């Protein structure tokens, strides 16, 4: 069974990443979620990645407010796509999370999306796009969703526009 693996760095990151799981549920995309951190051994992280791939993981979404290096640790253990979601720490404005997430080693790419809830949602959409490359039904659902979103924006615009 194909699915997306969501790895969060701590329990507190789930509050943000709940938006990711809700997006997967909207598209009926299978996912699993686990908590791993850099406090775990690299062997534990790599064991999880290997197990997830054997079960059918197609991509990994990694989110952490503690350390952006978690995405690199995951990337070092797989050639599957990695999507990183930087999450603001209560002590910083978010720039630290973004900078530590986007600076990655050569040849271990990590796609970094927006910060916090917007990033959680966009990470799910990116993973859905990856899955839709080989799933025509999912590709149709994704296109239909885009049309619905476009219609909402156009309707909202009509309600506020003042044109001469």
GROMACS .gro file of N, CA and C in nm:
model
  492
    1UNK      N    1   0.084  -0.118   0.000
    1UNK     CA    2   0.000   0.000   0.000
    1UNK      C    3   0.088   0.124   0.000
    2UNK      N    4   0.062   0.215  -0.092
    2UNK     CA    5   0.138   0.339  -0.097
    2UNK      C    6   0.086   0.437   0.007
    3UNK      N    7   0.179   0.505   0.071
    3UNK     CA    8   0.141   0.604   0.172
    3UNK      C    9   0.250   0.708   0.186
    4UNK      N   10   0.218   0.813   0.261
    4UNK     CA   11   0.314   0.918   0.293
    4UNK      C   12   0.347   0.906   0.440
    5UNK      N   13   0.474   0.912   0.471
    5UNK     CA   14   0.519   0.909   0.610
    5UNK      C   15   0.537   1.053   0.659
    6UNK      N   16   0.477   1.082   0.772
    6UNK     CA   17   0.493   1.213   0.836
    6UNK      C   18   0.577   1.191   0.962
    7UNK      N   19   0.689   1.260   0.969
    7UNK     CA   20   0.777   1.250   1.086
    7UNK      C   21   0.778   1.386   1.154
    8UNK      N   22   0.742   1.389   1.281
    8UNK     CA   23   0.748   1.514   1.356
    8UNK      C   24   0.854   1.501   1.464
    9UNK      N   25   0.914   1.615   1.498
    9UNK     CA   26   1.026   1.615   1.591
    9UNK      C   27   0.986   1.610   1.737
   10UNK      N   28   0.860   1.645   1.767
   10UNK     CA   29   0.812   1.638   1.905
   10UNK      C   30   0.659   1.637   1.903
   11UNK      N   31   0.601   1.598   2.014
   11UNK     CA   32   0.454   1.593   2.024
   11UNK      C   33   0.391   1.728   1.996
   12UNK      N   34   0.457   1.836   2.036
   12UNK     CA   35   0.400   1.970   2.017
   12UNK      C   36   0.387   2.007   1.869
   13UNK      N   37   0.463   1.944   1.782
   13UNK     CA   38   0.455   1.973   1.639
   13UNK      C   39   0.326   1.922   1.577
   14UNK      N   40   0.257   1.831   1.646
   14UNK     CA   41   0.134   1.776   1.590
   14UNK      C   42   0.025   1.882   1.577
   15UNK      N   43   0.024   1.980   1.667
   15UNK     CA   44  -0.077   2.086   1.657
   15UNK      C   45  -0.075   2.153   1.520
   16UNK      N   46   0.044   2.174   1.465
   16UNK     CA   47   0.059   2.232   1.332
   16UNK      C   48   0.031   2.127   1.225
   17UNK      N   49   0.087   2.009   1.241
   17UNK     CA   50   0.080   1.907   1.136
   17UNK      C   51  -0.057   1.841   1.124
   18UNK      N   52  -0.146   1.870   1.215
   18UNK     CA   53  -0.283   1.820   1.203
   18UNK      C   54  -0.345   1.867   1.072
   19UNK      N   55  -0.308   1.987   1.027
   19UNK     CA   56  -0.357   2.039   0.899
   19UNK      C   57  -0.310   1.951   0.782
   20UNK      N   58  -0.194   1.894   0.795
   20UNK     CA   59  -0.142   1.803   0.693
   20UNK      C   60  -0.227   1.676   0.688
   21UNK      N   61  -0.253   1.618   0.804
   21UNK     CA   62  -0.333   1.494   0.807
   21UNK      C   63  -0.475   1.519   0.758
   22UNK      N   64  -0.531   1.635   0.791
   22UNK     CA   65  -0.665   1.668   0.743
   22UNK      C   66  -0.669   1.678   0.591
   23UNK      N   67  -0.563   1.731   0.532
   23UNK     CA   68  -0.555   1.741   0.387
   23UNK      C   69  -0.547   1.602   0.324
   24UNK      N   70  -0.467   1.514   0.383
   24UNK     CA   71  -0.461   1.377   0.331
   24UNK      C   72  -0.597   1.309   0.339
   25UNK      N   73  -0.667   1.330   0.449
   25UNK     CA   74  -0.798   1.268   0.466
   25UNK      C   75  -0.896   1.320   0.360
   26UNK      N   76  -0.885   1.447   0.325
   26UNK     CA   77  -0.970   1.507   0.221
   26UNK      C   78  -0.952   1.435   0.087
   27UNK      N   79  -0.829   1.392   0.058
   27UNK     CA   80  -0.799   1.323  -0.067
   27UNK      C   81  -0.797   1.170  -0.053
   28UNK      N   82  -0.831   1.119   0.064
   28UNK     CA   83  -0.826   0.975   0.092
   28UNK      C   84  -0.687   0.916   0.066
   29UNK      N   85  -0.585   0.990   0.107
   29UNK     CA   86  -0.447   0.946   0.094
   29UNK      C   87  -0.403   0.882   0.225
   30UNK      N   88  -0.344   0.764   0.214
   30UNK     CA   89  -0.295   0.694   0.333
   30UNK      C   90  -0.168   0.762   0.385
   31UNK      N   91  -0.158   0.767   0.516
   31UNK     CA   92  -0.039   0.825   0.578
   31UNK      C   93  -0.016   0.757   0.712
   32UNK      N   94   0.106   0.767   0.758
   32UNK     CA   95   0.135   0.731   0.897
   32UNK      C   96   0.214   0.845   0.957
   33UNK      N   97   0.204   0.859   1.086
   33UNK     CA   98   0.271   0.968   1.156
   33UNK      C   99   0.349   0.910   1.273
   34UNK      N  100   0.472   0.955   1.287
   34UNK     CA  101   0.554   0.910   1.399
   34UNK      C  102   0.634   1.027   1.453
   35UNK      N  103   0.676   1.014   1.577
   35UNK     CA  104   0.760   1.115   1.641
   35UNK      C  105   0.902   1.060   1.649
   36UNK      N  106   0.993   1.129   1.583
   36UNK     CA  107   1.136   1.098   1.591
   36UNK      C  108   1.207   1.230   1.610
   37UNK      N  109   1.319   1.228   1.676
   37UNK     CA  110   1.393   1.352   1.693
   37UNK      C  111   1.541   1.325   1.681
   38UNK      N  112   1.618   1.432   1.679
   38UNK     CA  113   1.763   1.414   1.675
   38UNK      C  114   1.817   1.361   1.806
   39UNK      N  115   1.732   1.356   1.908
   39UNK     CA  116   1.772   1.292   2.033
   39UNK      C  117   1.772   1.140   2.018
   40UNK      N  118   1.696   1.092   1.918
   40UNK     CA  119   1.701   0.949   1.887
   40UNK      C  120   1.831   0.922   1.813
   41UNK      N  121   1.873   0.798   1.815
   41UNK     CA  122   1.995   0.765   1.742
   41UNK      C  123   1.967   0.769   1.592
   42UNK      N  124   2.070   0.796   1.514
   42UNK     CA  125   2.056   0.797   1.369
   42UNK      C  126   2.016   0.658   1.321
   43UNK      N  127   2.058   0.554   1.393
   43UNK     CA  128   2.019   0.418   1.357
   43UNK      C  129   1.869   0.399   1.371
   44UNK      N  130   1.809   0.456   1.476
   44UNK     CA  131   1.664   0.445   1.495
   44UNK      C  132   1.591   0.516   1.382
   45UNK      N  133   1.640   0.631   1.342
   45UNK     CA  134   1.578   0.706   1.232
   45UNK      C  135   1.589   0.625   1.103
   46UNK      N  136   1.707   0.572   1.075
   46UNK     CA  137   1.726   0.495   0.951
   46UNK      C  138   1.646   0.364   0.954
   47UNK      N  139   1.634   0.302   1.071
   47UNK     CA  140   1.551   0.182   1.082
   47UNK      C  141   1.405   0.213   1.051
   48UNK      N  142   1.358   0.327   1.101
   48UNK     CA  143   1.220   0.366   1.072
   48UNK      C  144   1.202   0.388   0.921
   49UNK      N  145   1.296   0.459   0.859
   49UNK     CA  146   1.287   0.487   0.715
   49UNK      C  147   1.281   0.357   0.636
   50UNK      N  148   1.370   0.264   0.669
   50UNK     CA  149   1.374   0.135   0.599
   50UNK      C  150   1.242   0.062   0.613
   51UNK      N  151   1.189   0.058   0.733
   51UNK     CA  152   1.062  -0.010   0.759
   51UNK      C  153   0.948   0.058   0.683
   52UNK      N  154   0.946   0.191   0.684
   52UNK     CA  155   0.841   0.265   0.614
   52UNK      C  156   0.848   0.239   0.464
   53UNK      N  157   0.967   0.237   0.409
   53UNK     CA  158   0.982   0.210   0.266
   53UNK      C  159   0.936   0.069   0.232
   54UNK      N  160   0.968  -0.027   0.318
   54UNK     CA  161   0.924  -0.165   0.294
   54UNK      C  162   0.772  -0.176   0.297
   55UNK      N  163   0.707  -0.092   0.378
   55UNK     CA  164   0.560  -0.092   0.386
   55UNK      C  165   0.495  -0.015   0.272
   56UNK      N  166   0.573   0.067   0.199
   56UNK     CA  167   0.518   0.138   0.084
   56UNK      C  168   0.526   0.289   0.088
   57UNK      N  169   0.606   0.346   0.177
   57UNK     CA  170   0.619   0.492   0.182
   57UNK      C  171   0.672   0.544   0.049
   58UNK      N  172   0.603   0.644  -0.005
   58UNK     CA  173   0.640   0.704  -0.132
   58UNK      C  174   0.720   0.831  -0.110
   59UNK      N  175   0.691   0.902  -0.003
   59UNK     CA  176   0.764   1.024   0.032
   59UNK      C  177   0.756   1.044   0.183
   60UNK      N  178   0.840   1.135   0.231
   60UNK     CA  179   0.846   1.165   0.374
   60UNK      C  180   0.826   1.314   0.395
   61UNK      N  181   0.737   1.347   0.487
   61UNK     CA  182   0.720   1.486   0.529
   61UNK      C  183   0.781   1.495   0.668
   62UNK      N  184   0.871   1.590   0.686
   62UNK     CA  185   0.942   1.605   0.813
   62UNK      C  186   0.917   1.745   0.868
   63UNK      N  187   0.868   1.751   0.990
   63UNK     CA  188   0.837   1.879   1.054
   63UNK      C  189   0.895   1.882   1.194
   64UNK      N  190   0.962   1.992   1.225
   64UNK     CA  191   1.020   2.003   1.358
   64UNK      C  192   1.038   2.148   1.398
   65UNK      N  193   0.992   2.179   1.517
   65UNK     CA  194   1.016   2.313   1.571
   65UNK      C  195   1.147   2.317   1.648
   66UNK      N  196   1.201   2.201   1.676
   66UNK     CA  197   1.322   2.193   1.757
   66UNK      C  198   1.447   2.209   1.672
   67UNK      N  199   1.450   2.141   1.556
   67UNK     CA  200   1.572   2.141   1.477
   67UNK      C  201   1.543   2.108   1.332
   68UNK      N  202   1.579   2.196   1.241
   68UNK     CA  203   1.560   2.175   1.099
   68UNK      C  204   1.649   2.066   1.042
   69UNK      N  205   1.746   2.021   1.118
   69UNK     CA  206   1.837   1.918   1.070
   69UNK      C  207   1.772   1.780   1.063
   70UNK      N  208   1.656   1.763   1.125
   70UNK     CA  209   1.588   1.634   1.120
   70UNK      C  210   1.559   1.594   0.976
   71UNK      N  211   1.519   1.689   0.893
   71UNK     CA  212   1.491   1.658   0.752
   71UNK      C  213   1.616   1.606   0.682
   72UNK      N  214   1.732   1.662   0.712
   72UNK     CA  215   1.857   1.614   0.652
   72UNK      C  216   1.889   1.473   0.699
   73UNK      N  217   1.862   1.445   0.825
   73UNK     CA  218   1.886   1.310   0.877
   73UNK      C  219   1.799   1.209   0.803
   74UNK      N  220   1.674   1.246   0.778
   74UNK     CA  221   1.586   1.156   0.703
   74UNK      C  222   1.635   1.144   0.559
   75UNK      N  223   1.672   1.256   0.497
   75UNK     CA  224   1.720   1.254   0.358
   75UNK      C  225   1.843   1.166   0.343
   76UNK      N  226   1.926   1.160   0.446
   76UNK     CA  227   2.047   1.078   0.436
   76UNK      C  228   2.016   0.929   0.434
   77UNK      N  229   1.894   0.892   0.471
   77UNK     CA  230   1.859   0.751   0.477
   77UNK      C  231   1.769   0.702   0.365
   78UNK      N  232   1.739   0.788   0.267
   78UNK     CA  233   1.648   0.747   0.160
   78UNK      C  234   1.672   0.829   0.034
   79UNK      N  235   1.628   0.774  -0.077
   79UNK     CA  236   1.626   0.850  -0.202
   79UNK      C  237   1.484   0.893  -0.238
   80UNK      N  238   1.389   0.867  -0.151
   80UNK     CA  239   1.251   0.912  -0.171
   80UNK      C  240   1.244   1.063  -0.148
   81UNK      N  241   1.144   1.129  -0.207
   81UNK     CA  242   1.130   1.274  -0.185
   81UNK      C  243   1.107   1.308  -0.037
   82UNK      N  244   1.175   1.413   0.007
   82UNK     CA  245   1.160   1.465   0.144
   82UNK      C  246   1.100   1.604   0.134
   83UNK      N  247   0.996   1.627   0.211
   83UNK     CA  248   0.932   1.757   0.217
   83UNK      C  249   0.944   1.806   0.361
   84UNK      N  250   1.006   1.922   0.379
   84UNK     CA  251   1.028   1.975   0.514
   84UNK      C  252   0.930   2.088   0.544
   85UNK      N  253   0.878   2.086   0.665
   85UNK     CA  254   0.788   2.192   0.713
   85UNK      C  255   0.856   2.261   0.831
   86UNK      N  256   0.907   2.382   0.812
   86UNK     CA  257   0.964   2.453   0.927
   86UNK      C  258   0.851   2.501   1.019
   87UNK      N  259   0.871   2.486   1.147
   87UNK     CA  260   0.771   2.526   1.246
   87UNK      C  261   0.835   2.626   1.342
   88UNK      N  262   0.763   2.735   1.365
   88UNK     CA  263   0.814   2.837   1.458
   88UNK      C  264   0.831   2.778   1.597
   89UNK      N  265   0.939   2.816   1.658
   89UNK     CA  266   0.963   2.784   1.799
   89UNK      C  267   0.907   2.899   1.881
   90UNK      N  268   0.860   2.871   1.999
   90UNK     CA  269   0.801   2.979   2.081
   90UNK      C  270   0.901   3.089   2.115
   91UNK      N  271   1.031   3.060   2.102
   91UNK     CA  272   1.133   3.159   2.136
   91UNK      C  273   1.185   3.238   2.016
   92UNK      N  274   1.146   3.199   1.893
   92UNK     CA  275   1.200   3.264   1.774
   92UNK      C  276   1.087   3.299   1.679
   93UNK      N  277   1.116   3.387   1.582
   93UNK     CA  278   1.013   3.436   1.491
   93UNK      C  279   0.987   3.346   1.371
   94UNK      N  280   1.059   3.243   1.354
   94UNK     CA  281   1.040   3.152   1.240
   94UNK      C  282   1.155   3.154   1.142
   95UNK      N  283   1.232   3.263   1.139
   95UNK     CA  284   1.344   3.270   1.044
   95UNK      C  285   1.448   3.164   1.076
   96UNK      N  286   1.468   3.134   1.202
   96UNK     CA  287   1.563   3.030   1.241
   96UNK      C  288   1.518   2.895   1.187
   97UNK      N  289   1.390   2.866   1.201
   97UNK     CA  290   1.336   2.739   1.151
   97UNK      C  291   1.353   2.729   1.000
   98UNK      N  292   1.324   2.837   0.930
   98UNK     CA  293   1.336   2.835   0.784
   98UNK      C  294   1.482   2.818   0.742
   99UNK      N  295   1.571   2.896   0.800
   99UNK     CA  296   1.712   2.889   0.761
   99UNK      C  297   1.774   2.754   0.791
  100UNK      N  298   1.740   2.695   0.906
  100UNK     CA  299   1.798   2.565   0.939
  100UNK      C  300   1.738   2.454   0.853
  101UNK      N  301   1.623   2.479   0.794
  101UNK     CA  302   1.560   2.378   0.710
  101UNK      C  303   1.608   2.385   0.565
  102UNK      N  304   1.633   2.506   0.514
  102UNK     CA  305   1.669   2.517   0.372
  102UNK      C  306   1.817   2.492   0.344
  103UNK      N  307   1.901   2.503   0.442
  103UNK     CA  308   2.045   2.481   0.422
  103UNK      C  309   2.075   2.333   0.437
  104UNK      N  310   2.086   2.264   0.324
  104UNK     CA  311   2.103   2.119   0.324
  104UNK      C  312   2.227   2.079   0.246
  105UNK      N  313   2.280   1.959   0.275
  105UNK     CA  314   2.398   1.912   0.204
  105UNK      C  315   2.370   1.887   0.055
  106UNK      N  316   2.473   1.900  -0.025
  106UNK     CA  317   2.466   1.874  -0.168
  106UNK      C  318   2.422   1.729  -0.193
  107UNK      N  319   2.338   1.710  -0.292
  107UNK     CA  320   2.292   1.579  -0.337
  107UNK      C  321   2.196   1.510  -0.240
  108UNK      N  322   2.148   1.582  -0.140
  108UNK     CA  323   2.043   1.531  -0.051
  108UNK      C  324   1.932   1.636  -0.045
  109UNK      N  325   1.858   1.653  -0.155
  109UNK     CA  326   1.760   1.761  -0.160
  109UNK      C  327   1.644   1.741  -0.064
  110UNK      N  328   1.599   1.851  -0.011
  110UNK     CA  329   1.482   1.855   0.076
  110UNK      C  330   1.395   1.970   0.024
  111UNK      N  331   1.274   1.940  -0.016
  111UNK     CA  332   1.181   2.045  -0.061
  111UNK      C  333   1.123   2.111   0.063
  112UNK      N  334   1.147   2.240   0.077
  112UNK     CA  335   1.099   2.312   0.194
  112UNK      C  336   0.977   2.395   0.155
  113UNK      N  337   0.870   2.379   0.231
  113UNK     CA  338   0.746   2.453   0.206
  113UNK      C  339   0.735   2.567   0.306
  114UNK      N  340   0.622   2.633   0.306
  114UNK     CA  341   0.600   2.749   0.394
  114UNK      C  342   0.605   2.710   0.541
  115UNK      N  343   0.604   2.810   0.624
  115UNK     CA  344   0.612   2.796   0.769
  115UNK      C  345   0.477   2.757   0.828
  116UNK      N  346   0.480   2.676   0.930
  116UNK     CA  347   0.364   2.644   1.014
  116UNK      C  348   0.248   2.581   0.937
  117UNK      N  349   0.124   2.622   0.971
  117UNK     CA  350   0.006   2.554   0.916
  117UNK      C  351  -0.001   2.561   0.763
  118UNK      N  352   0.037   2.676   0.705
  118UNK     CA  353   0.037   2.685   0.559
  118UNK      C  354   0.134   2.582   0.501
  119UNK      N  355   0.247   2.567   0.565
  119UNK     CA  356   0.345   2.467   0.521
  119UNK      C  357   0.294   2.325   0.539
  120UNK      N  358   0.223   2.301   0.648
  120UNK     CA  359   0.166   2.168   0.671
  120UNK      C  360   0.069   2.132   0.560
  121UNK      N  361  -0.017   2.227   0.524
  121UNK     CA  362  -0.113   2.203   0.416
  121UNK      C  363  -0.040   2.186   0.283
  122UNK      N  364   0.055   2.276   0.253
  122UNK     CA  365   0.127   2.266   0.126
  122UNK      C  366   0.212   2.140   0.117
  123UNK      N  367   0.264   2.093   0.230
  123UNK     CA  368   0.341   1.969   0.227
  123UNK      C  369   0.252   1.852   0.185
  124UNK      N  370   0.130   1.852   0.235
  124UNK     CA  371   0.036   1.746   0.196
  124UNK      C  372   0.002   1.757   0.048
  125UNK      N  373  -0.024   1.880   0.001
  125UNK     CA  374  -0.053   1.897  -0.141
  125UNK      C  375   0.064   1.852  -0.229
  126UNK      N  376   0.185   1.883  -0.190
  126UNK     CA  377   0.301   1.840  -0.268
  126UNK      C  378   0.312   1.687  -0.269
  127UNK      N  379   0.289   1.625  -0.155
  127UNK     CA  380   0.292   1.478  -0.149
  127UNK      C  381   0.180   1.418  -0.234
  128UNK      N  382   0.063   1.480  -0.233
  128UNK     CA  383  -0.048   1.434  -0.318
  128UNK      C  384  -0.010   1.447  -0.465
  129UNK      N  385   0.056   1.556  -0.502
  129UNK     CA  386   0.102   1.572  -0.641
  129UNK      C  387   0.200   1.462  -0.679
  130UNK      N  388   0.288   1.426  -0.589
  130UNK     CA  389   0.384   1.318  -0.616
  130UNK      C  390   0.309   1.187  -0.638
  131UNK      N  391   0.214   1.157  -0.550
  131UNK     CA  392   0.135   1.034  -0.565
  131UNK      C  393   0.053   1.036  -0.694
  132UNK      N  394   0.002   1.153  -0.731
  132UNK     CA  395  -0.084   1.166  -0.849
  132UNK      C  396  -0.008   1.142  -0.980
  133UNK      N  397   0.124   1.145  -0.976
  133UNK     CA  398   0.201   1.116  -1.096
  133UNK      C  399   0.171   0.976  -1.150
  134UNK      N  400   0.136   0.884  -1.060
  134UNK     CA  401   0.107   0.746  -1.098
  134UNK      C  402  -0.034   0.703  -1.060
  135UNK      N  403  -0.122   0.799  -1.037
  135UNK     CA  404  -0.258   0.768  -0.994
  135UNK      C  405  -0.353   0.868  -1.060
  136UNK      N  406  -0.413   0.826  -1.171
  136UNK     CA  407  -0.499   0.917  -1.248
  136UNK      C  408  -0.620   0.964  -1.169
  137UNK      N  409  -0.677   0.877  -1.088
  137UNK     CA  410  -0.794   0.915  -1.008
  137UNK      C  411  -0.757   1.026  -0.910
  138UNK      N  412  -0.643   1.013  -0.847
  138UNK     CA  413  -0.596   1.116  -0.754
  138UNK      C  414  -0.565   1.246  -0.829
  139UNK      N  415  -0.509   1.235  -0.948
  139UNK     CA  416  -0.480   1.354  -1.030
  139UNK      C  417  -0.608   1.430  -1.062
  140UNK      N  418  -0.715   1.358  -1.092
  140UNK     CA  419  -0.845   1.421  -1.120
  140UNK      C  420  -0.897   1.492  -0.995
  141UNK      N  421  -0.888   1.425  -0.880
  141UNK     CA  422  -0.932   1.487  -0.753
  141UNK      C  423  -0.855   1.616  -0.726
  142UNK      N  424  -0.727   1.613  -0.753
  142UNK     CA  425  -0.642   1.730  -0.731
  142UNK      C  426  -0.683   1.845  -0.822
  143UNK      N  427  -0.709   1.814  -0.949
  143UNK     CA  428  -0.754   1.918  -1.043
  143UNK      C  429  -0.889   1.975  -1.001
  144UNK      N  430  -0.980   1.888  -0.958
  144UNK     CA  431  -1.112   1.934  -0.912
  144UNK      C  432  -1.099   2.025  -0.790
  145UNK      N  433  -1.009   1.989  -0.701
  145UNK     CA  434  -0.986   2.070  -0.581
  145UNK      C  435  -0.934   2.208  -0.619
  146UNK      N  436  -0.845   2.214  -0.717
  146UNK     CA  437  -0.792   2.343  -0.764
  146UNK      C  438  -0.904   2.431  -0.820
  147UNK      N  439  -0.996   2.370  -0.894
  147UNK     CA  440  -1.109   2.445  -0.950
  147UNK      C  441  -1.196   2.501  -0.838
  148UNK      N  442  -1.222   2.421  -0.737
  148UNK     CA  443  -1.302   2.466  -0.622
  148UNK      C  444  -1.233   2.583  -0.553
  149UNK      N  445  -1.102   2.572  -0.531
  149UNK     CA  446  -1.028   2.682  -0.467
  149UNK      C  447  -1.030   2.808  -0.552
  150UNK      N  448  -1.013   2.793  -0.682
  150UNK     CA  449  -1.016   2.908  -0.772
  150UNK      C  450  -1.153   2.976  -0.768
  151UNK      N  451  -1.258   2.896  -0.768
  151UNK     CA  452  -1.394   2.953  -0.762
  151UNK      C  453  -1.416   3.030  -0.632
  152UNK      N  454  -1.363   2.979  -0.521
  152UNK     CA  455  -1.376   3.050  -0.393
  152UNK      C  456  -1.306   3.185  -0.398
  153UNK      N  457  -1.186   3.187  -0.455
  153UNK     CA  458  -1.111   3.312  -0.466
  153UNK      C  459  -1.184   3.410  -0.556
  154UNK      N  460  -1.234   3.362  -0.669
  154UNK     CA  461  -1.305   3.451  -0.762
  154UNK      C  462  -1.433   3.505  -0.700
  155UNK      N  463  -1.505   3.422  -0.626
  155UNK     CA  464  -1.628   3.468  -0.560
  155UNK      C  465  -1.595   3.572  -0.454
  156UNK      N  466  -1.493   3.546  -0.375
  156UNK     CA  467  -1.452   3.642  -0.272
  156UNK      C  468  -1.409   3.774  -0.336
  157UNK      N  469  -1.337   3.765  -0.447
  157UNK     CA  470  -1.291   3.886  -0.516
  157UNK      C  471  -1.409   3.969  -0.566
  158UNK      N  472  -1.509   3.903  -0.620
  158UNK     CA  473  -1.627   3.974  -0.670
  158UNK      C  474  -1.699   4.048  -0.558
  159UNK      N  475  -1.693   3.993  -0.438
  159UNK     CA  476  -1.761   4.054  -0.324
  159UNK      C  477  -1.690   4.178  -0.270
  160UNK      N  478  -1.561   4.193  -0.304
  160UNK     CA  479  -1.489   4.309  -0.249
  160UNK      C  480  -1.436   4.404  -0.355
  161UNK      N  481  -1.435   4.362  -0.481
  161UNK     CA  482  -1.378   4.447  -0.586
  161UNK      C  483  -1.462   4.572  -0.610
  162UNK      N  484  -1.392   4.678  -0.634
  162UNK     CA  485  -1.454   4.803  -0.679
  162UNK      C  486  -1.378   4.843  -0.804
  163UNK      N  487  -1.444   4.832  -0.917
  163UNK     CA  488  -1.379   4.862  -1.044
  163UNK      C  489  -1.442   4.984  -1.108
  164UNK      N  490  -1.363   5.065  -1.176
  164UNK     CA  491  -1.414   5.183  -1.248
  164UNK      C  492  -1.459   5.144  -1.386
   0.00000   0.00000   0.00000
